Amino acid sequence: MASKLIAIVAGVGAGTGASVARKFAAAYPVVLLARNPENFKSLAEEINSSGGKAIGISTDVSDSKSVQNAVEIIKKEFGPDVGAAAAIFNASGGFQRKPFLELSEDSFMQSLAVSATGGFLFSQATLPFLLKGVQQKSQHPPSLIFTGATASVKSNAQMSSFSTGKWALRALSQSLAREFGPKGVHVSHAIIDGVIDISRTREWLKELGPEAKLNADGIANDYWYLHTQPVTNFTWELDLRPAVEKW
Amino acid sequence: MASKLIAIVAGVGAGTGASVARKFAAAYPVVLLARNPENFKSLAEEINSSGGKAIGISTDVSDSKSVQNAVEIIKKEFGPDVGAAAAIFNASGGFQRKPFLELSEDSFMQSLAVSATGGFLFSQATLPFLLKGVQQKSQHPPSLIFTGATASVKSNAQMSSFSTGKWALRALSQSLAREFGPKGVHVSHAIIDGVIDISRTREWLKELGPEAKLNADGIANDYWYLHTQPVTNFTWELDLRPAVEKW
Amino acid sequence: MASKLIAIVAGVGAGTGASVARKFAAAYPVVLLARNPENFKSLAEEINSSGGKAIGISTDVSDSKSVQNAVEIIKKEFGPDVGAAAAIFNASGGFQRKPFLELSEDSFMQSLAVSATGGFLFSQATLPFLLKGVQQKSQHPPSLIFTGATASVKSNAQMSSFSTGKWALRALSQSLAREFGPKGVHVSHAIIDGVIDISRTREWLKELGPEAKLNADGIANDYWYLHTQPVTNFTWELDLRPAVEKW
Amino acid sequence: MASKLIAIVAGVGAGTGASVARKFAAAYPVVLLARNPENFKSLAEEINSSGGKAIGISTDVSDSKSVQNAVEIIKKEFGPDVGAAAAIFNASGGFQRKPFLELSEDSFMQSLAVSATGGFLFSQATLPFLLKGVQQKSQHPPSLIFTGATASVKSNAQMSSFSTGKWALRALSQSLAREFGPKGVHVSHAIIDGVIDISRTREWLKELGPEAKLNADGIANDYWYLHTQPVTNFTWELDLRPAVEKW
């Protein structure tokens, strides 16, 4: 692992975040951000014990001080001039599917706090590292990748507490793609349109067969592919869904 | 003015809000919400002195207590069982077009606070009135109309502080249209794609002729038209732009 | 009926076309185009006997000679300099929902012939009349309105023979809106997202109540509203659906 | 090259088609379709002389007999039971950017003939091979990939003769993705949003630097990546543009 560039992954838990972290850890030291240390501890150990390098930082992406603290720790750990090859925003706030008039303000704001505020704070924190990655001539254009969902492009009944945050995050990613593409940073947005196969969803959609759910390692491959696109061929957005998914 | 139903307009100032208020005041008593009383005072006087009825309530739509206070005043003024024929959300937070990394968190959050949080609080506050309007058999289906912008569907470079809020608001409107349409409330979203002709923009686009800007009274007519659509023919979304606009 | 401007409606049959023709006949002499004279005969008689003026011309909009013939008849009837206030393209080719590999080429081309070729030929035939309408200072900006469908924005399995034509027609309308808006012609596209209540659909959706289908006269009102928008406030696209429609 | 599955590429010329053919020829025997044999001759020789296998068939994709003839030749060459691992539709009709009223019908129909009719005929011809590829357990899910353009999602003034065909092709690809995904065929649509760097465009955009144009080999890599996605992680659509492109 010759690279001195790092990868930063927010929203590491079971599923996509962990798979993405493992994938990028094969090429870069990885920084794992999650609110709850339980979500990155064993993953960091796994990566460190298998030849990679990972540090976990307990971070609330919706809190600017917490994000700033993570930046400080990263600089202390990797040096003040460290650049990043990739920053992946995979965090998602909890939300409730319930009649609109029964939603509490707190519950409505939860998803916005993570997706909109968190997306903003994460981008402001990581773009300086990514721009340094450009200067330090990273092998692949430094990438800022956001995880979206079906609710990023469709806002169903009783889903507004989730979709408002996801639409805001998609808007953020599009604006950043237009501003930072010309500066050499590749900003992407992936619409994950289906259930991801993780332990929590093990029993879901069984009737549709073993391939009815998205594979988290597959998503990590897709993100890695986005990361390897050259500056002449940037993808801003792609959708991802199981072949059998109805859409 | 036989109707006992009211219309509630948030975001009353020069331009669309005032035009919409005047238009709906021809049919309903109107409640004018604006943070700054300067924005509704003379308008309320104008409406009251020309045979209509208007009350202004100083309201910060992004603050739940302020919105709740407005609800209390409405009930005191019009009775606890008053229904609404229309609620129009025309509020918009300030925003700055500047390089993303120069945006302060406060500045980024301003537009989200009004468009996302404000849109949520306004909808939760007004939908009960609108549902009462359905019960009270309003002549036209009670309407909840949101003012969008070019930035509701396109997120340009350096515009994320505006577009994130506007995309969130559009998501909210789509979800509410799907949930409350079947309950008889007509939820719409208007994409205002161009400059509105108000005193502040008097000197803009002069080179394109006198018809290069949207007419605010015209927008009010468009909103009124949406309001008069029957339950068999609801429009969720329309765009509005001057004939000469490039898009 | 002081106006010397005419309205031209293609795709007159039961439903939207007839309602639109009646609506515009209250303001303008109308030209009714349909392949089968059965589709305009009684309608023309009805309009003529109730104080309006209508002529029907048997026209295949997908056949350039047939469309050219209609143009000649219009000029003979109304004079070579007649202008148009409105042209409405409501034609739709038949299509079959069946497995893609079972579609014959003829069947696939049928919808494209009407929607794509027909939309093109109708636009080329009517725009000169509409531009004359601009010169002759029609009261409302001359309007070219296209009827779209759910399939104009969503292309479901086994629906490609319909959706390809509808997407092509939507593309045509958007391009024409951009080219002819600055010349004073208002080009619109209406997404009709639901079943229209006509004799053929009388028994459909009964379980959802009497308001589960779009009202054809309501659509005519919507088109008329589009027609009355001033040049400062043009709508290119709106959607229309029953309040209870799932979408 | 152990595989007995083939790849079929329509629209082989300078640029994307040739790059795609070379890329897929590293894994599969390739069939090159182009109207003009000049467009595939030297490419076929190049592939055959460097260890791959390629045959060229002079084909007009908008002509069902010509497409049927290509199918017969493929079966004769590779056996009646041959399956396909990939079919790539890269054909595009000529078009003219000119005022709408100056377009001839022939000129308008040219792009539709290739994109809409051609897309349909190519899909009907190749899907049976792709479904055989599924049965024959191809290593990667058999892929049907369509090349789109900026004009697939935006229909500019004076561009309708191009955009109508491209929107129709996009509709076709979405419908096929929904119908054939569950059958194991991966249908994708790539929005090529920029100028591709080929000899004809050598002098274009020079002022924006050497990376202002899409790289055709890069597009071939992108298509290959789509081809390698597993059935749990299908992308229907992605966009591709140079980092410096304004959009």
CSV table of N, CA, C and O in Angstrom, one decimal, chain A residues 10 29 64 75 86 88 95 101 104 111 117 119 137 139 147-148 157 173 183 185 189 198 211-212 215 232 242:
chain,number,residue,atom,x,y,z
A,10,ALA,N,-18.2,7.5,5.9
A,10,ALA,CA,-19.2,7.9,7.0
A,10,ALA,C,-20.4,7.0,6.9
A,10,ALA,O,-20.9,6.7,5.8
A,29,PRO,N,-5.4,3.6,3.4
A,29,PRO,CA,-5.8,3.6,4.8
A,29,PRO,C,-7.2,4.2,4.9
A,29,PRO,O,-7.5,5.1,4.2
A,64,SER,N,-21.6,19.8,13.8
A,64,SER,CA,-20.4,20.4,13.2
A,64,SER,C,-19.2,20.2,14.1
A,64,SER,O,-18.1,20.0,13.6
A,75,LYS,N,-6.0,14.6,10.9
A,75,LYS,CA,-4.8,15.3,10.7
A,75,LYS,C,-3.7,14.9,11.6
A,75,LYS,O,-2.5,14.8,11.3
A,86,ALA,N,-10.7,9.2,-1.5
A,86,ALA,CA,-12.1,9.0,-1.6
A,86,ALA,C,-12.8,9.4,-0.3
A,86,ALA,O,-12.2,9.2,0.8
A,88,ILE,N,-16.7,8.8,1.3
A,88,ILE,CA,-18.0,8.2,0.9
A,88,ILE,C,-19.0,8.4,2.0
A,88,ILE,O,-18.8,8.1,3.2
A,95,PHE,N,-36.0,7.0,10.2
A,95,PHE,CA,-37.2,7.7,9.8
A,95,PHE,C,-38.4,6.8,10.1
A,95,PHE,O,-38.2,5.6,10.3
A,101,LEU,N,-49.6,13.7,9.7
A,101,LEU,CA,-50.0,14.5,10.8
A,101,LEU,C,-49.7,13.9,12.2
A,101,LEU,O,-49.8,14.5,13.2
A,104,SER,N,-43.8,13.7,14.6
A,104,SER,CA,-43.3,14.7,15.5
A,104,SER,C,-42.3,15.5,14.7
A,104,SER,O,-41.6,15.0,13.7
A,111,SER,N,-34.0,12.7,9.8
A,111,SER,CA,-33.4,12.3,8.5
A,111,SER,C,-32.8,13.5,7.8
A,111,SER,O,-31.7,13.4,7.2
A,117,THR,N,-28.0,18.3,6.6
A,117,THR,CA,-26.9,18.9,7.4
A,117,THR,C,-25.7,18.0,7.4
A,117,THR,O,-24.5,18.5,7.2
A,119,GLY,N,-24.8,15.7,5.2
A,119,GLY,CA,-24.1,15.7,3.9
A,119,GLY,C,-23.3,17.0,3.7
A,119,GLY,O,-22.2,16.9,3.1
A,137,LYS,N,-1.7,14.2,-6.9
A,137,LYS,CA,-1.8,13.3,-8.1
A,137,LYS,C,-2.2,11.8,-7.7
A,137,LYS,O,-1.5,10.9,-8.0
A,139,GLN,N,-3.8,8.3,-8.0
A,139,GLN,CA,-3.9,7.5,-9.2
A,139,GLN,C,-5.3,7.6,-9.9
A,139,GLN,O,-5.3,7.8,-11.1
A,147,THR,N,-24.5,8.0,-1.0
A,147,THR,CA,-25.5,6.9,-1.1
A,147,THR,C,-26.9,7.4,-1.1
A,147,THR,O,-27.3,8.0,-0.1
A,148,GLY,N,-27.6,7.2,-2.2
A,148,GLY,CA,-29.0,7.6,-2.3
A,148,GLY,C,-29.9,6.4,-2.2
A,148,GLY,O,-29.5,5.2,-2.0
A,157,ALA,N,-46.2,8.6,-0.3
A,157,ALA,CA,-47.1,8.9,0.8
A,157,ALA,C,-46.5,8.4,2.1
A,157,ALA,O,-45.9,7.3,2.1
A,173,SER,N,-25.3,16.8,-4.0
A,173,SER,CA,-24.3,16.0,-4.8
A,173,SER,C,-24.3,16.6,-6.2
A,173,SER,O,-23.2,16.6,-6.8
A,183,LYS,N,-12.5,20.9,-10.9
A,183,LYS,CA,-11.3,21.0,-10.1
A,183,LYS,C,-10.7,19.6,-9.9
A,183,LYS,O,-9.8,19.4,-9.1
A,185,VAL,N,-12.2,16.7,-8.8
A,185,VAL,CA,-12.9,15.8,-7.8
A,185,VAL,C,-14.1,15.2,-8.4
A,185,VAL,O,-14.9,15.9,-9.0
A,189,HIS,N,-23.5,10.1,-7.1
A,189,HIS,CA,-24.6,9.8,-6.3
A,189,HIS,C,-25.2,8.5,-6.8
A,189,HIS,O,-25.5,8.3,-8.0
A,198,ILE,N,-28.5,-7.7,4.3
A,198,ILE,CA,-27.7,-7.7,5.5
A,198,ILE,C,-28.5,-8.5,6.5
A,198,ILE,O,-29.6,-9.0,6.3
A,211,GLU,N,-31.6,-13.9,-5.0
A,211,GLU,CA,-31.0,-12.8,-5.7
A,211,GLU,C,-32.0,-11.5,-5.7
A,211,GLU,O,-31.8,-10.7,-6.5
A,212,ALA,N,-32.9,-11.5,-4.8
A,212,ALA,CA,-33.9,-10.4,-4.8
A,212,ALA,C,-33.4,-9.2,-4.0
A,212,ALA,O,-34.0,-8.2,-4.0
A,215,ASN,N,-26.5,-6.8,-3.2
A,215,ASN,CA,-25.4,-7.3,-2.5
A,215,ASN,C,-24.5,-6.2,-2.0
A,215,ASN,O,-24.1,-5.3,-2.9
A,232,THR,N,-12.0,12.0,-17.9
A,232,THR,CA,-12.7,12.2,-19.2
A,232,THR,C,-14.1,11.5,-19.1
A,232,THR,O,-14.9,11.8,-20.0
A,242,PRO,N,-31.7,-5.0,-7.8
A,242,PRO,CA,-31.7,-6.4,-8.2
A,242,PRO,C,-32.5,-6.6,-9.5
A,242,PRO,O,-33.4,-5.9,-9.8
